[in-house]
């Protein structure tokens, strides 16, 4: 889908201590999506953000290496809804959720929370809608092709060029995330899925 001109796009946590930008290159090969899934909502509730339901959470799917933290990196913190859950990065200064990544740097995927961006005019239109509620309690993905194509082309490019190693979220030497995650207990988790 044709996009607005890609430019460096600034982001900040709610209190402004942690700031950075997503590179123009990152914006250019991103996929702008919304997600209605229970996990995205639960994470917003855990971080005391406004309840998105019945609406979705707006996310920019992109390469982690295109996230550049400029100030306040010491506030970067990590949460998982469950031991096998995605890595949910946030700013510990104000509990603002920033991005969700896979659990390994070698699968370079980040879903950046669009609400953290200061100007979203470069993002282009929303293409894919994930887990959209349908009559009868079912959930369906709409135009998943855009997200699937974007994901595959980004991951291949990053792995082939080795640029995945520039992720700000992992220690490439050990392969571990740079922060120890807070992992929710079953009780904490069930309180968030209502
Ligand atoms: Zn903050
Ligand atoms: Zn989701």
Short mmCIF file of N, CA and C and ligand atoms in Angstrom, two decimals:
data_model
loop_
_atom_site.label_atom_id
_atom_site.label_comp_id
_atom_site.label_asym_id
_atom_site.label_seq_id
_atom_site.Cartn_x
_atom_site.Cartn_y
_atom_site.Cartn_z
N UNK A 1 0.86 -1.21 0.00
CA UNK A 1 0.00 0.00 0.00
C UNK A 1 0.89 1.25 0.00
N UNK A 2 0.53 2.22 -0.81
CA UNK A 2 1.30 3.44 -0.89
C UNK A 2 1.25 4.19 0.44
N UNK A 3 2.36 4.76 0.81
CA UNK A 3 2.45 5.41 2.12
C UNK A 3 2.74 6.89 1.97
N UNK A 4 2.54 7.58 3.05
CA UNK A 4 3.05 8.95 3.14
C UNK A 4 4.57 8.88 3.11
N UNK A 5 5.23 9.97 2.84
CA UNK A 5 6.70 9.98 2.80
C UNK A 5 7.24 9.57 4.17
N UNK A 6 8.13 8.57 4.17
CA UNK A 6 8.68 8.07 5.42
C UNK A 6 9.71 9.04 5.98
N UNK A 7 9.55 9.40 7.22
CA UNK A 7 10.51 10.27 7.89
C UNK A 7 10.79 9.69 9.28
N UNK A 8 11.92 10.09 9.87
CA UNK A 8 12.18 9.73 11.26
C UNK A 8 10.97 10.15 12.10
N UNK A 9 10.52 9.27 12.95
CA UNK A 9 9.30 9.54 13.70
C UNK A 9 9.60 9.41 15.19
N UNK A 10 9.44 10.51 15.91
CA UNK A 10 9.81 10.55 17.32
C UNK A 10 8.78 9.85 18.19
N UNK A 11 9.28 9.28 19.30
CA UNK A 11 8.37 8.72 20.30
C UNK A 11 8.86 9.12 21.68
N UNK A 12 7.97 9.01 22.65
CA UNK A 12 8.33 9.30 24.04
C UNK A 12 7.39 8.52 24.95
N UNK A 13 7.88 8.21 26.15
CA UNK A 13 7.00 7.64 27.17
C UNK A 13 6.05 8.73 27.65
N UNK A 14 5.13 8.37 28.53
CA UNK A 14 4.12 9.35 28.95
C UNK A 14 4.74 10.54 29.68
N UNK A 15 5.77 10.29 30.48
CA UNK A 15 6.35 11.38 31.28
C UNK A 15 7.47 12.09 30.53
N UNK A 16 7.94 11.52 29.43
CA UNK A 16 8.95 12.17 28.61
C UNK A 16 10.38 11.87 28.99
N UNK A 17 10.61 11.01 30.00
CA UNK A 17 12.00 10.69 30.38
C UNK A 17 12.68 9.81 29.34
N UNK A 18 11.93 8.92 28.73
CA UNK A 18 12.51 8.04 27.71
C UNK A 18 12.04 8.54 26.35
N UNK A 19 13.02 8.87 25.50
CA UNK A 19 12.70 9.43 24.18
C UNK A 19 13.56 8.80 23.12
N UNK A 20 13.04 8.82 21.91
CA UNK A 20 13.82 8.31 20.78
C UNK A 20 13.06 8.50 19.49
N UNK A 21 13.51 7.76 18.48
CA UNK A 21 12.77 7.84 17.21
C UNK A 21 12.84 6.50 16.49
N UNK A 22 11.92 6.34 15.58
CA UNK A 22 11.95 5.22 14.65
C UNK A 22 12.48 5.80 13.34
N UNK A 23 13.47 5.13 12.76
CA UNK A 23 14.11 5.67 11.57
C UNK A 23 13.14 5.70 10.40
N UNK A 24 13.46 6.57 9.44
CA UNK A 24 12.65 6.65 8.22
C UNK A 24 12.63 5.29 7.52
N UNK A 25 13.78 4.60 7.52
CA UNK A 25 13.83 3.28 6.90
C UNK A 25 12.87 2.31 7.60
N UNK A 26 12.82 2.43 8.92
CA UNK A 26 11.91 1.58 9.68
C UNK A 26 10.46 1.88 9.36
N UNK A 27 10.15 3.15 9.21
CA UNK A 27 8.78 3.54 8.86
C UNK A 27 8.44 3.02 7.46
N UNK A 28 9.41 3.12 6.56
CA UNK A 28 9.16 2.78 5.16
C UNK A 28 8.75 1.32 5.00
N UNK A 29 9.39 0.42 5.77
CA UNK A 29 9.06 -1.01 5.57
C UNK A 29 8.18 -1.54 6.70
N UNK A 30 7.47 -0.65 7.36
CA UNK A 30 6.59 -1.07 8.46
C UNK A 30 5.21 -1.45 7.93
N UNK A 31 4.43 -2.08 8.80
CA UNK A 31 3.03 -2.35 8.49
C UNK A 31 2.19 -1.77 9.63
N UNK A 32 1.24 -0.94 9.24
CA UNK A 32 0.40 -0.24 10.21
C UNK A 32 -0.86 -1.09 10.45
N UNK A 33 -1.01 -1.56 11.67
CA UNK A 33 -2.11 -2.51 11.95
C UNK A 33 -2.86 -2.08 13.21
N UNK A 34 -4.01 -2.69 13.40
CA UNK A 34 -4.66 -2.63 14.71
C UNK A 34 -4.91 -4.06 15.17
N UNK A 35 -4.90 -4.27 16.49
CA UNK A 35 -5.09 -5.62 17.03
C UNK A 35 -6.13 -5.59 18.14
N UNK A 36 -7.10 -6.50 18.01
CA UNK A 36 -8.17 -6.62 19.00
C UNK A 36 -7.92 -7.77 19.97
N UNK A 37 -6.73 -8.36 19.96
CA UNK A 37 -6.54 -9.60 20.74
C UNK A 37 -6.53 -9.31 22.24
N UNK A 38 -6.82 -10.36 23.00
CA UNK A 38 -6.92 -10.23 24.46
C UNK A 38 -5.59 -9.86 25.10
N UNK A 39 -4.49 -10.32 24.51
CA UNK A 39 -3.18 -10.03 25.09
C UNK A 39 -2.84 -8.55 24.94
N UNK A 40 -3.11 -7.99 23.77
CA UNK A 40 -2.82 -6.56 23.58
C UNK A 40 -3.63 -5.73 24.58
N UNK A 41 -4.89 -6.11 24.76
CA UNK A 41 -5.71 -5.38 25.72
C UNK A 41 -5.19 -5.57 27.14
N UNK A 42 -4.88 -6.80 27.51
CA UNK A 42 -4.41 -7.09 28.87
C UNK A 42 -3.16 -6.28 29.20
N UNK A 43 -2.27 -6.16 28.22
CA UNK A 43 -1.05 -5.40 28.47
C UNK A 43 -1.36 -3.92 28.71
N UNK A 44 -2.29 -3.39 27.96
CA UNK A 44 -2.68 -1.99 28.17
C UNK A 44 -3.24 -1.81 29.58
N UNK A 45 -4.08 -2.75 30.01
CA UNK A 45 -4.69 -2.64 31.34
C UNK A 45 -3.62 -2.77 32.42
N UNK A 46 -2.67 -3.70 32.23
CA UNK A 46 -1.61 -3.90 33.22
C UNK A 46 -0.84 -2.60 33.43
N UNK A 47 -0.61 -1.86 32.35
CA UNK A 47 0.15 -0.61 32.43
C UNK A 47 -0.73 0.60 32.72
N UNK A 48 -1.96 0.33 33.15
CA UNK A 48 -2.88 1.42 33.53
C UNK A 48 -3.14 2.41 32.41
N UNK A 49 -3.16 1.90 31.19
CA UNK A 49 -3.54 2.72 30.05
C UNK A 49 -5.06 2.68 29.91
N UNK A 50 -5.63 3.61 29.15
CA UNK A 50 -7.08 3.55 28.92
C UNK A 50 -7.48 2.22 28.29
N UNK A 51 -8.59 1.65 28.75
CA UNK A 51 -9.05 0.36 28.21
C UNK A 51 -9.40 0.53 26.73
N UNK A 52 -8.70 -0.20 25.84
CA UNK A 52 -9.01 -0.04 24.41
C UNK A 52 -10.35 -0.66 24.02
N UNK A 53 -10.85 -1.63 24.79
CA UNK A 53 -12.07 -2.36 24.39
C UNK A 53 -13.27 -1.41 24.37
N UNK A 54 -14.19 -1.55 23.41
CA UNK A 54 -14.22 -2.62 22.40
C UNK A 54 -13.32 -2.34 21.19
N UNK A 55 -12.57 -1.28 21.24
CA UNK A 55 -11.68 -0.96 20.12
C UNK A 55 -10.38 -1.74 20.21
N UNK A 56 -9.51 -1.54 19.22
CA UNK A 56 -8.24 -2.26 19.17
C UNK A 56 -7.08 -1.44 19.73
N UNK A 57 -5.92 -2.04 19.75
CA UNK A 57 -4.66 -1.33 20.03
C UNK A 57 -3.98 -1.10 18.69
N UNK A 58 -3.53 0.11 18.47
CA UNK A 58 -2.90 0.47 17.19
C UNK A 58 -1.39 0.22 17.31
N UNK A 59 -0.86 -0.50 16.33
CA UNK A 59 0.52 -0.99 16.41
C UNK A 59 1.22 -0.78 15.06
N UNK A 60 2.49 -0.41 15.12
CA UNK A 60 3.30 -0.35 13.90
C UNK A 60 4.26 -1.54 13.94
N UNK A 61 4.03 -2.50 13.02
CA UNK A 61 4.90 -3.67 12.95
C UNK A 61 6.15 -3.30 12.17
N UNK A 62 7.30 -3.60 12.74
CA UNK A 62 8.55 -3.09 12.17
C UNK A 62 9.74 -3.90 12.66
N UNK A 63 10.93 -3.50 12.23
CA UNK A 63 12.16 -4.15 12.68
C UNK A 63 12.66 -3.50 13.97
N UNK A 64 12.99 -4.30 14.98
CA UNK A 64 13.52 -3.73 16.24
C UNK A 64 14.74 -2.85 16.02
N UNK A 65 15.57 -3.19 15.03
CA UNK A 65 16.80 -2.42 14.79
C UNK A 65 16.53 -0.99 14.38
N UNK A 66 15.30 -0.68 13.98
CA UNK A 66 14.96 0.68 13.56
C UNK A 66 14.46 1.54 14.71
N UNK A 67 14.42 0.97 15.93
CA UNK A 67 14.05 1.73 17.12
C UNK A 67 15.33 2.33 17.71
N UNK A 68 15.40 3.62 17.83
CA UNK A 68 16.58 4.29 18.38
C UNK A 68 16.18 5.04 19.65
N UNK A 69 16.68 4.59 20.78
CA UNK A 69 16.41 5.28 22.04
C UNK A 69 17.50 6.32 22.25
N UNK A 70 17.11 7.57 22.45
CA UNK A 70 18.09 8.66 22.56
C UNK A 70 18.36 9.04 24.01
N UNK A 71 17.32 9.14 24.81
CA UNK A 71 17.51 9.48 26.22
C UNK A 71 16.63 8.59 27.09
N UNK A 72 17.10 8.36 28.29
CA UNK A 72 16.29 7.61 29.26
C UNK A 72 16.29 6.12 29.04
N UNK A 73 17.29 5.59 28.34
CA UNK A 73 17.32 4.14 28.08
C UNK A 73 17.35 3.34 29.38
N UNK A 74 17.84 3.98 30.46
CA UNK A 74 17.89 3.25 31.74
C UNK A 74 16.49 2.92 32.25
N UNK A 75 15.47 3.59 31.71
CA UNK A 75 14.10 3.30 32.14
C UNK A 75 13.46 2.15 31.37
N UNK A 76 14.14 1.68 30.35
CA UNK A 76 13.57 0.59 29.55
C UNK A 76 13.41 -0.64 30.44
N UNK A 77 12.22 -1.23 30.43
CA UNK A 77 11.92 -2.37 31.29
C UNK A 77 11.08 -3.37 30.50
N UNK A 78 10.94 -4.55 31.10
CA UNK A 78 10.38 -5.68 30.33
C UNK A 78 9.37 -6.45 31.15
N UNK A 79 8.26 -6.78 30.51
CA UNK A 79 7.18 -7.55 31.13
C UNK A 79 6.76 -8.66 30.18
N UNK A 80 6.34 -9.80 30.76
CA UNK A 80 5.70 -10.85 29.97
C UNK A 80 4.40 -11.23 30.65
N UNK A 81 3.36 -11.38 29.85
CA UNK A 81 2.07 -11.77 30.41
C UNK A 81 2.12 -13.21 30.92
N UNK A 82 3.00 -14.04 30.33
CA UNK A 82 3.19 -15.43 30.76
C UNK A 82 4.61 -15.82 30.38
N UNK A 83 5.11 -16.94 30.95
CA UNK A 83 6.52 -17.29 30.69
C UNK A 83 6.86 -17.45 29.21
N UNK A 84 5.91 -17.88 28.40
CA UNK A 84 6.18 -18.05 26.97
C UNK A 84 5.65 -16.86 26.16
N UNK A 85 5.22 -15.82 26.85
CA UNK A 85 4.60 -14.69 26.15
C UNK A 85 5.61 -13.83 25.41
N UNK A 86 5.10 -13.01 24.52
CA UNK A 86 5.93 -12.03 23.82
C UNK A 86 6.59 -11.12 24.85
N UNK A 87 7.70 -10.49 24.46
CA UNK A 87 8.37 -9.53 25.34
C UNK A 87 7.69 -8.18 25.19
N UNK A 88 7.21 -7.66 26.30
CA UNK A 88 6.49 -6.38 26.28
C UNK A 88 7.35 -5.33 26.97
N UNK A 89 7.93 -4.46 26.15
CA UNK A 89 8.86 -3.44 26.63
C UNK A 89 8.09 -2.20 27.04
N UNK A 90 8.52 -1.60 28.14
CA UNK A 90 7.83 -0.40 28.61
C UNK A 90 8.84 0.52 29.29
N UNK A 91 8.37 1.71 29.63
CA UNK A 91 9.22 2.68 30.32
C UNK A 91 8.86 2.64 31.80
N UNK A 92 9.83 2.26 32.63
CA UNK A 92 9.53 2.06 34.05
C UNK A 92 9.27 3.38 34.78
N UNK A 93 9.68 4.51 34.20
CA UNK A 93 9.46 5.81 34.84
C UNK A 93 7.98 6.14 34.98
N UNK A 94 7.17 5.69 34.02
CA UNK A 94 5.75 6.05 34.03
C UNK A 94 4.86 4.88 33.61
N UNK A 95 5.46 3.70 33.43
CA UNK A 95 4.73 2.49 33.01
C UNK A 95 4.09 2.60 31.63
N UNK A 96 4.64 3.42 30.77
CA UNK A 96 4.09 3.53 29.42
C UNK A 96 4.57 2.35 28.57
N UNK A 97 3.64 1.57 27.98
CA UNK A 97 4.06 0.49 27.09
C UNK A 97 4.64 1.06 25.80
N UNK A 98 5.74 0.48 25.33
CA UNK A 98 6.43 0.99 24.14
C UNK A 98 6.32 0.06 22.95
N UNK A 99 6.69 -1.19 23.15
CA UNK A 99 6.75 -2.10 22.01
C UNK A 99 6.71 -3.54 22.49
N UNK A 100 6.25 -4.41 21.61
CA UNK A 100 6.25 -5.84 21.85
C UNK A 100 7.24 -6.46 20.87
N UNK A 101 8.10 -7.37 21.37
CA UNK A 101 9.00 -8.06 20.45
C UNK A 101 8.88 -9.56 20.66
N UNK A 102 9.43 -10.30 19.68
CA UNK A 102 9.57 -11.73 19.84
C UNK A 102 10.59 -12.01 20.94
N UNK A 103 10.72 -13.28 21.32
CA UNK A 103 11.58 -13.62 22.46
C UNK A 103 13.02 -13.85 22.06
N UNK A 104 13.30 -13.79 20.77
CA UNK A 104 14.67 -13.91 20.32
C UNK A 104 15.00 -12.83 19.30
N UNK A 105 16.22 -12.31 19.39
CA UNK A 105 16.65 -11.27 18.45
C UNK A 105 16.73 -11.81 17.04
N UNK A 106 16.86 -13.15 16.91
CA UNK A 106 17.01 -13.75 15.59
C UNK A 106 15.69 -13.87 14.86
N UNK A 107 14.62 -13.52 15.50
CA UNK A 107 13.36 -13.34 14.77
C UNK A 107 12.98 -11.87 14.95
N UNK A 108 13.54 -11.02 14.09
CA UNK A 108 13.43 -9.57 14.34
C UNK A 108 12.04 -9.02 14.04
N UNK A 109 11.27 -8.90 15.09
CA UNK A 109 9.90 -8.36 14.98
C UNK A 109 9.65 -7.44 16.17
N UNK A 110 9.11 -6.26 15.87
CA UNK A 110 8.63 -5.38 16.94
C UNK A 110 7.27 -4.83 16.53
N UNK A 111 6.37 -4.79 17.49
CA UNK A 111 5.09 -4.12 17.30
C UNK A 111 5.12 -2.88 18.18
N UNK A 112 5.36 -1.73 17.56
CA UNK A 112 5.53 -0.51 18.34
C UNK A 112 4.16 0.12 18.61
N UNK A 113 3.94 0.56 19.85
CA UNK A 113 2.65 1.13 20.23
C UNK A 113 2.52 2.54 19.62
N UNK A 114 1.58 2.68 18.71
CA UNK A 114 1.47 3.94 17.95
C UNK A 114 1.14 5.12 18.88
N UNK A 115 0.45 4.86 19.98
CA UNK A 115 0.10 5.94 20.91
C UNK A 115 1.33 6.64 21.48
N UNK A 116 2.48 5.99 21.43
CA UNK A 116 3.70 6.60 21.96
C UNK A 116 4.36 7.56 20.97
N UNK A 117 3.92 7.52 19.72
CA UNK A 117 4.56 8.37 18.71
C UNK A 117 3.98 9.77 18.76
N UNK A 118 4.85 10.75 18.54
CA UNK A 118 4.43 12.13 18.70
C UNK A 118 3.72 12.65 17.46
N UNK A 119 4.01 12.06 16.30
CA UNK A 119 3.38 12.50 15.05
C UNK A 119 3.24 11.25 14.18
N UNK A 120 2.02 10.90 13.84
CA UNK A 120 1.81 9.64 13.13
C UNK A 120 1.53 9.87 11.64
N UNK A 121 1.82 11.08 11.15
CA UNK A 121 1.42 11.39 9.78
C UNK A 121 2.22 10.61 8.74
N UNK A 122 3.39 10.07 9.11
CA UNK A 122 4.20 9.33 8.13
C UNK A 122 3.80 7.86 8.04
N UNK A 123 2.87 7.44 8.89
CA UNK A 123 2.62 5.99 8.98
C UNK A 123 1.82 5.42 7.83
N UNK A 124 1.02 6.23 7.18
CA UNK A 124 0.15 5.68 6.15
C UNK A 124 -1.05 4.99 6.79
N UNK A 125 -1.96 4.54 5.94
CA UNK A 125 -3.21 3.99 6.47
C UNK A 125 -3.03 2.64 7.16
N UNK A 126 -3.97 2.32 8.04
CA UNK A 126 -4.01 0.99 8.66
C UNK A 126 -4.37 -0.03 7.58
N UNK A 127 -3.57 -1.09 7.50
CA UNK A 127 -3.86 -2.11 6.48
C UNK A 127 -4.53 -3.33 7.11
N UNK A 128 -3.82 -3.97 8.05
CA UNK A 128 -4.34 -5.22 8.60
C UNK A 128 -5.08 -4.97 9.92
N UNK A 129 -6.18 -5.69 10.11
CA UNK A 129 -6.87 -5.69 11.41
C UNK A 129 -6.84 -7.11 11.95
N UNK A 130 -6.25 -7.27 13.14
CA UNK A 130 -6.09 -8.60 13.72
C UNK A 130 -7.14 -8.88 14.77
N UNK A 131 -7.59 -10.15 14.82
CA UNK A 131 -8.51 -10.62 15.87
C UNK A 131 -9.78 -9.77 15.96
N UNK A 132 -10.32 -9.41 14.81
CA UNK A 132 -11.52 -8.56 14.82
C UNK A 132 -12.71 -9.40 15.31
N UNK A 133 -13.43 -8.89 16.33
CA UNK A 133 -14.59 -9.66 16.83
C UNK A 133 -15.68 -9.76 15.76
N UNK A 134 -16.26 -10.96 15.64
CA UNK A 134 -17.34 -11.19 14.67
C UNK A 134 -18.53 -11.78 15.41
N UNK A 135 -19.70 -11.69 14.79
CA UNK A 135 -20.89 -12.26 15.45
C UNK A 135 -20.65 -13.72 15.81
N UNK A 136 -21.18 -14.14 16.96
CA UNK A 136 -21.02 -15.52 17.40
C UNK A 136 -19.75 -15.74 18.20
N UNK A 137 -19.06 -14.64 18.52
CA UNK A 137 -17.88 -14.76 19.38
C UNK A 137 -16.60 -15.12 18.64
N UNK A 138 -16.68 -15.26 17.32
CA UNK A 138 -15.47 -15.59 16.56
C UNK A 138 -14.60 -14.35 16.38
N UNK A 139 -13.35 -14.59 16.03
CA UNK A 139 -12.43 -13.50 15.71
C UNK A 139 -11.78 -13.79 14.37
N UNK A 140 -11.64 -12.77 13.55
CA UNK A 140 -11.03 -12.96 12.22
C UNK A 140 -10.00 -11.88 11.96
N UNK A 141 -9.01 -12.25 11.15
CA UNK A 141 -8.04 -11.26 10.69
C UNK A 141 -8.52 -10.68 9.36
N UNK A 142 -8.38 -9.37 9.21
CA UNK A 142 -8.76 -8.74 7.95
C UNK A 142 -7.51 -8.24 7.26
N UNK A 143 -7.35 -8.64 6.00
CA UNK A 143 -6.20 -8.25 5.17
C UNK A 143 -4.88 -8.63 5.82
N UNK A 144 -4.83 -9.86 6.30
CA UNK A 144 -3.63 -10.37 6.94
C UNK A 144 -2.44 -10.37 5.98
N UNK A 145 -2.73 -10.47 4.68
CA UNK A 145 -1.67 -10.51 3.67
C UNK A 145 -0.67 -9.38 3.80
N UNK A 146 -1.15 -8.18 4.07
CA UNK A 146 -0.24 -7.03 4.21
C UNK A 146 0.76 -7.28 5.35
N UNK A 147 0.25 -7.75 6.48
CA UNK A 147 1.12 -7.98 7.64
C UNK A 147 2.07 -9.14 7.37
N UNK A 148 1.56 -10.20 6.74
CA UNK A 148 2.38 -11.38 6.47
C UNK A 148 3.50 -11.03 5.49
N UNK A 149 3.15 -10.32 4.43
CA UNK A 149 4.17 -9.94 3.45
C UNK A 149 5.21 -9.03 4.09
N UNK A 150 4.75 -8.06 4.86
CA UNK A 150 5.67 -7.13 5.51
C UNK A 150 6.61 -7.86 6.45
N UNK A 151 6.05 -8.79 7.22
CA UNK A 151 6.84 -9.53 8.20
C UNK A 151 7.93 -10.34 7.51
N UNK A 152 7.55 -11.10 6.51
CA UNK A 152 8.51 -11.98 5.84
C UNK A 152 9.59 -11.15 5.16
N UNK A 153 9.21 -10.09 4.47
CA UNK A 153 10.23 -9.33 3.75
C UNK A 153 11.17 -8.62 4.72
N UNK A 154 10.63 -8.11 5.83
CA UNK A 154 11.51 -7.46 6.82
C UNK A 154 12.47 -8.46 7.45
N UNK A 155 11.94 -9.60 7.88
CA UNK A 155 12.78 -10.58 8.58
C UNK A 155 13.89 -11.08 7.67
N UNK A 156 13.55 -11.39 6.41
CA UNK A 156 14.57 -11.89 5.49
C UNK A 156 15.66 -10.86 5.28
N UNK A 157 15.27 -9.61 5.05
CA UNK A 157 16.25 -8.56 4.80
C UNK A 157 17.18 -8.41 6.01
N UNK A 158 16.60 -8.41 7.19
CA UNK A 158 17.37 -8.19 8.40
C UNK A 158 18.33 -9.36 8.67
N UNK A 159 17.86 -10.57 8.43
CA UNK A 159 18.71 -11.74 8.67
C UNK A 159 19.81 -11.83 7.62
N UNK A 160 19.47 -11.54 6.36
CA UNK A 160 20.46 -11.67 5.29
C UNK A 160 21.57 -10.63 5.42
N UNK A 161 21.22 -9.43 5.86
CA UNK A 161 22.23 -8.37 5.97
C UNK A 161 22.90 -8.37 7.34
N UNK A 162 22.34 -9.10 8.30
CA UNK A 162 22.90 -9.10 9.65
C UNK A 162 22.49 -7.89 10.48
N UNK A 163 21.62 -7.05 9.91
CA UNK A 163 21.26 -5.82 10.62
C UNK A 163 20.44 -6.09 11.88
N UNK A 164 19.88 -7.32 12.02
CA UNK A 164 19.12 -7.66 13.23
C UNK A 164 19.97 -7.49 14.48
N UNK A 165 21.30 -7.56 14.32
CA UNK A 165 22.19 -7.46 15.50
C UNK A 165 22.16 -6.07 16.13
N UNK A 166 21.59 -5.10 15.43
CA UNK A 166 21.54 -3.74 15.98
C UNK A 166 20.31 -3.48 16.84
N UNK A 167 19.62 -4.54 17.21
CA UNK A 167 18.45 -4.38 18.08
C UNK A 167 18.83 -3.72 19.40
N UNK A 168 18.02 -2.78 19.90
CA UNK A 168 18.31 -2.20 21.22
C UNK A 168 17.76 -3.05 22.37
N UNK A 169 17.13 -4.17 22.05
CA UNK A 169 16.41 -4.93 23.07
C UNK A 169 17.16 -6.17 23.56
N UNK A 170 18.19 -6.59 22.82
CA UNK A 170 18.88 -7.83 23.18
C UNK A 170 20.38 -7.62 23.28
N UNK A 171 21.00 -8.44 24.12
CA UNK A 171 22.45 -8.55 24.16
C UNK A 171 22.82 -9.63 23.14
N UNK A 172 23.43 -9.24 22.06
CA UNK A 172 23.68 -10.18 20.97
C UNK A 172 24.71 -11.24 21.40
N UNK A 173 25.61 -10.86 22.31
CA UNK A 173 26.61 -11.82 22.79
C UNK A 173 25.97 -13.02 23.49
N UNK A 174 25.03 -12.75 24.38
CA UNK A 174 24.40 -13.84 25.14
C UNK A 174 23.09 -14.30 24.51
N UNK A 175 22.51 -13.46 23.67
CA UNK A 175 21.21 -13.78 23.09
C UNK A 175 20.04 -13.43 24.00
N UNK A 176 20.33 -12.91 25.18
CA UNK A 176 19.26 -12.60 26.15
C UNK A 176 18.73 -11.19 25.96
N UNK A 177 17.46 -10.97 26.37
CA UNK A 177 16.98 -9.59 26.42
C UNK A 177 17.83 -8.77 27.41
N UNK A 178 17.96 -7.48 27.16
CA UNK A 178 18.85 -6.67 28.01
C UNK A 178 18.25 -6.40 29.38
N UNK A 179 16.98 -6.76 29.59
CA UNK A 179 16.37 -6.61 30.91
C UNK A 179 15.79 -7.95 31.34
N UNK A 180 15.73 -8.14 32.65
CA UNK A 180 15.08 -9.33 33.20
C UNK A 180 13.58 -9.04 33.25
N UNK A 181 12.78 -9.91 32.65
CA UNK A 181 11.35 -9.59 32.60
C UNK A 181 10.64 -9.77 33.93
N UNK A 182 9.65 -8.92 34.16
CA UNK A 182 8.63 -9.17 35.18
C UNK A 182 7.64 -10.12 34.51
N UNK A 183 7.44 -11.31 35.09
CA UNK A 183 6.49 -12.26 34.50
C UNK A 183 5.27 -12.34 35.40
N UNK A 184 4.10 -12.09 34.84
CA UNK A 184 2.90 -12.05 35.66
C UNK A 184 2.56 -13.43 36.20
N UNK A 185 2.00 -13.46 37.39
CA UNK A 185 1.50 -14.71 37.96
C UNK A 185 0.15 -15.02 37.31
N UNK A 186 -0.30 -16.26 37.50
CA UNK A 186 -1.61 -16.64 36.96
C UNK A 186 -2.70 -15.70 37.48
N UNK A 187 -2.62 -15.39 38.76
CA UNK A 187 -3.66 -14.54 39.37
C UNK A 187 -3.62 -13.14 38.78
N UNK A 188 -2.41 -12.62 38.63
CA UNK A 188 -2.29 -11.28 38.02
C UNK A 188 -2.86 -11.29 36.61
N UNK A 189 -2.53 -12.39 35.90
CA UNK A 189 -2.96 -12.49 34.50
C UNK A 189 -4.47 -12.57 34.41
N UNK A 190 -5.07 -13.41 35.23
CA UNK A 190 -6.52 -13.63 35.08
C UNK A 190 -7.29 -12.36 35.42
N UNK A 191 -6.72 -11.51 36.28
CA UNK A 191 -7.40 -10.25 36.61
C UNK A 191 -7.46 -9.31 35.40
N UNK A 192 -6.59 -9.54 34.43
CA UNK A 192 -6.51 -8.63 33.26
C UNK A 192 -7.36 -9.08 32.09
N UNK A 193 -7.83 -10.36 32.15
CA UNK A 193 -8.64 -10.89 31.03
C UNK A 193 -10.08 -10.95 31.48
N UNK A 194 -10.81 -9.87 31.22
CA UNK A 194 -12.18 -9.85 31.71
C UNK A 194 -13.16 -9.74 30.57
ZN1 LIG B 1 8.24 7.86 31.46
ZN1 LIG B 2 -2.80 -8.28 19.76
#
